[in-house]
Amino acid sequence: MSARFDIAATALPGLNVLTRTHIGDSRGWFERIFCVEELQEVLGKRSVVQINRTLTLQRGSVRGMHFQHAPSAEMKFVSCLHGEVFDVAVDLRPESATFLQWHAELLSAHNRKTLAIPEGFAHGFQTLTDNCEMFYLHTAAYNPSAEDGLSPKDPALAIAWPLPLTELSARDAGHPMIAAGFRGVRL
Ligand SMILES: Cc1cn([C@H]2C[C@H](O)[C@@H](COP(=O)(O)OP(=O)(O)O[C@H]3O[C@@H](C)C(=O)[C@@H](O)[C@H]3O)O2)c(=O)[nH]c1=O
């Protein structure tokens, strides 16, 4: 049980949506964005080792779908601190009953939701407003040699992006489509 976070399971086992409880007073409000103690049931024995922040200027932009291979596989806690995004996690765990299924969650400064994405998932998002600021907690360090990605346009995933896909990075535009016989990622 957590007082500071409402923790809700999604249809993809291990993928959780956290809603941050805020405490308001006449000055404004206070919230915990992360808490080792209160998030123990989703964090387990992992530790947060890196915190990243991004700004995406234009509505409709997509970043993703990203993951790191073992031994740099990581859990990510993804929040939107300004604007609103359509945030997507894809299950790439070979033994999972929901292999290749995706889950999307609207994340915004307003709804105070965080997507807690475990190892074995790819992650990406589309901005629904200009000037979206994202805040990530990672349980593994960035390792460019372990980085990999799936195409956000892959018909095998059929992600229902709300807007036409604009402003993809060169790297993201170059991710290959999933090949026949793709078995997922090893953890
Ligand atoms: C992710 C990352 C990138 N970089 C560098 C590499 C590059 O020069 C620049 C921008 O990197 P990218 O284009 O990969 O940034 P971006 O597309 O925003 O990457 C992010 O996308 C979302 C969907 C995620 O899930 C994140 O984990 C992360 O992969 O920053 C770091 O130095 N450290 C990092 O941890």
PDB file of N, CA and C in Angstrom, residues 1-7 17-24 29-39 41 112-114:
ATOM      1  N   MET A   1       0.841  -1.211   0.000  1.00  0.00           N
ATOM      2  CA  MET A   1       0.000   0.000   0.000  1.00  0.00           C
ATOM      3  C   MET A   1       0.867   1.249   0.000  1.00  0.00           C
ATOM      4  N   SER A   2       0.462   2.203  -0.786  1.00  0.00           N
ATOM      5  CA  SER A   2       1.213   3.449  -0.863  1.00  0.00           C
ATOM      6  C   SER A   2       0.253   4.614  -0.658  1.00  0.00           C
ATOM      7  N   ALA A   3       0.642   5.559   0.175  1.00  0.00           N
ATOM      8  CA  ALA A   3      -0.208   6.728   0.405  1.00  0.00           C
ATOM      9  C   ALA A   3       0.038   7.795  -0.648  1.00  0.00           C
ATOM     10  N   ARG A   4       1.241   7.811  -1.192  1.00  0.00           N
ATOM     11  CA  ARG A   4       1.643   8.897  -2.099  1.00  0.00           C
ATOM     12  C   ARG A   4       1.401   8.578  -3.560  1.00  0.00           C
ATOM     13  N   PHE A   5       1.144   7.294  -3.854  1.00  0.00           N
ATOM     14  CA  PHE A   5       0.950   6.888  -5.245  1.00  0.00           C
ATOM     15  C   PHE A   5      -0.222   5.924  -5.307  1.00  0.00           C
ATOM     16  N   ASP A   6      -1.083   6.123  -6.283  1.00  0.00           N
ATOM     17  CA  ASP A   6      -2.068   5.097  -6.600  1.00  0.00           C
ATOM     18  C   ASP A   6      -1.411   4.230  -7.668  1.00  0.00           C
ATOM     19  N   ILE A   7      -1.303   2.928  -7.410  1.00  0.00           N
ATOM     20  CA  ILE A   7      -0.600   2.036  -8.332  1.00  0.00           C
ATOM     21  C   ILE A   7      -1.638   1.149  -9.009  1.00  0.00           C
ATOM     22  N   VAL A  17       0.654   1.821 -13.946  1.00  0.00           N
ATOM     23  CA  VAL A  17       0.442   3.269 -14.022  1.00  0.00           C
ATOM     24  C   VAL A  17       0.375   3.799 -12.592  1.00  0.00           C
ATOM     25  N   LEU A  18       1.236   4.753 -12.308  1.00  0.00           N
ATOM     26  CA  LEU A  18       1.242   5.379 -10.992  1.00  0.00           C
ATOM     27  C   LEU A  18       0.550   6.728 -11.108  1.00  0.00           C
ATOM     28  N   THR A  19      -0.309   7.036 -10.184  1.00  0.00           N
ATOM     29  CA  THR A  19      -0.854   8.397 -10.117  1.00  0.00           C
ATOM     30  C   THR A  19      -0.327   9.033  -8.842  1.00  0.00           C
ATOM     31  N   ARG A  20       0.352  10.152  -9.014  1.00  0.00           N
ATOM     32  CA  ARG A  20       1.005  10.819  -7.889  1.00  0.00           C
ATOM     33  C   ARG A  20      -0.036  11.634  -7.119  1.00  0.00           C
ATOM     34  N   THR A  21      -0.138  11.364  -5.828  1.00  0.00           N
ATOM     35  CA  THR A  21      -1.083  12.096  -4.985  1.00  0.00           C
ATOM     36  C   THR A  21      -0.475  13.441  -4.624  1.00  0.00           C
ATOM     37  N   HIS A  22      -1.235  14.500  -4.740  1.00  0.00           N
ATOM     38  CA  HIS A  22      -0.633  15.761  -4.330  1.00  0.00           C
ATOM     39  C   HIS A  22      -1.324  16.345  -3.109  1.00  0.00           C
ATOM     40  N   ILE A  23      -0.536  17.093  -2.370  1.00  0.00           N
ATOM     41  CA  ILE A  23      -1.022  17.703  -1.135  1.00  0.00           C
ATOM     42  C   ILE A  23      -1.028  19.209  -1.378  1.00  0.00           C
ATOM     43  N   GLY A  24      -2.207  19.792  -1.369  1.00  0.00           N
ATOM     44  CA  GLY A  24      -2.296  21.220  -1.697  1.00  0.00           C
ATOM     45  C   GLY A  24      -2.454  22.079  -0.462  1.00  0.00           C
ATOM     46  N   TRP A  29       1.036  23.228  -4.233  1.00  0.00           N
ATOM     47  CA  TRP A  29       0.933  21.806  -3.915  1.00  0.00           C
ATOM     48  C   TRP A  29       2.318  21.189  -3.764  1.00  0.00           C
ATOM     49  N   PHE A  30       2.305  19.969  -3.208  1.00  0.00           N
ATOM     50  CA  PHE A  30       3.515  19.174  -3.018  1.00  0.00           C
ATOM     51  C   PHE A  30       3.209  17.776  -3.524  1.00  0.00           C
ATOM     52  N   GLU A  31       4.171  17.161  -4.223  1.00  0.00           N
ATOM     53  CA  GLU A  31       4.008  15.737  -4.562  1.00  0.00           C
ATOM     54  C   GLU A  31       5.368  15.062  -4.554  1.00  0.00           C
ATOM     55  N   ARG A  32       5.366  13.770  -4.282  1.00  0.00           N
ATOM     56  CA  ARG A  32       6.573  12.960  -4.479  1.00  0.00           C
ATOM     57  C   ARG A  32       6.526  12.455  -5.905  1.00  0.00           C
ATOM     58  N   ILE A  33       7.646  12.587  -6.607  1.00  0.00           N
ATOM     59  CA  ILE A  33       7.669  12.071  -7.976  1.00  0.00           C
ATOM     60  C   ILE A  33       8.228  10.652  -7.970  1.00  0.00           C
ATOM     61  N   PHE A  34       8.917  10.298  -6.904  1.00  0.00           N
ATOM     62  CA  PHE A  34       9.482   8.951  -6.757  1.00  0.00           C
ATOM     63  C   PHE A  34       9.737   8.734  -5.282  1.00  0.00           C
ATOM     64  N   CYS A  35       9.599   7.478  -4.840  1.00  0.00           N
ATOM     65  CA  CYS A  35       9.862   7.168  -3.436  1.00  0.00           C
ATOM     66  C   CYS A  35      10.209   5.682  -3.341  1.00  0.00           C
ATOM     67  N   VAL A  36      11.440   5.386  -2.962  1.00  0.00           N
ATOM     68  CA  VAL A  36      11.896   3.987  -2.882  1.00  0.00           C
ATOM     69  C   VAL A  36      10.970   3.176  -1.983  1.00  0.00           C
ATOM     70  N   GLU A  37      10.622   3.748  -0.848  1.00  0.00           N
ATOM     71  CA  GLU A  37       9.812   3.019   0.124  1.00  0.00           C
ATOM     72  C   GLU A  37       8.397   2.757  -0.405  1.00  0.00           C
ATOM     73  N   GLU A  38       7.765   3.792  -0.903  1.00  0.00           N
ATOM     74  CA  GLU A  38       6.353   3.658  -1.301  1.00  0.00           C
ATOM     75  C   GLU A  38       6.174   2.963  -2.653  1.00  0.00           C
ATOM     76  N   LEU A  39       7.267   2.853  -3.403  1.00  0.00           N
ATOM     77  CA  LEU A  39       7.152   2.174  -4.707  1.00  0.00           C
ATOM     78  C   LEU A  39       7.829   0.803  -4.689  1.00  0.00           C
ATOM     79  N   GLU A  41       6.805  -2.141  -4.220  1.00  0.00           N
ATOM     80  CA  GLU A  41       6.146  -3.254  -4.924  1.00  0.00           C
ATOM     81  C   GLU A  41       6.386  -3.216  -6.434  1.00  0.00           C
ATOM     82  N   ARG A 112      -0.923  13.884 -13.598  1.00  0.00           N
ATOM     83  CA  ARG A 112       0.045  13.386 -12.604  1.00  0.00           C
ATOM     84  C   ARG A 112       0.272  11.875 -12.706  1.00  0.00           C
ATOM     85  N   LYS A 113       0.202  11.348 -13.930  1.00  0.00           N
ATOM     86  CA  LYS A 113       0.446   9.911 -14.098  1.00  0.00           C
ATOM     87  C   LYS A 113       1.889   9.652 -14.494  1.00  0.00           C
ATOM     88  N   THR A 114       2.403   8.524 -14.043  1.00  0.00           N
ATOM     89  CA  THR A 114       3.746   8.043 -14.395  1.00  0.00           C
ATOM     90  C   THR A 114       3.588   6.619 -14.900  1.00  0.00           C
TER      91      THR A 114
END
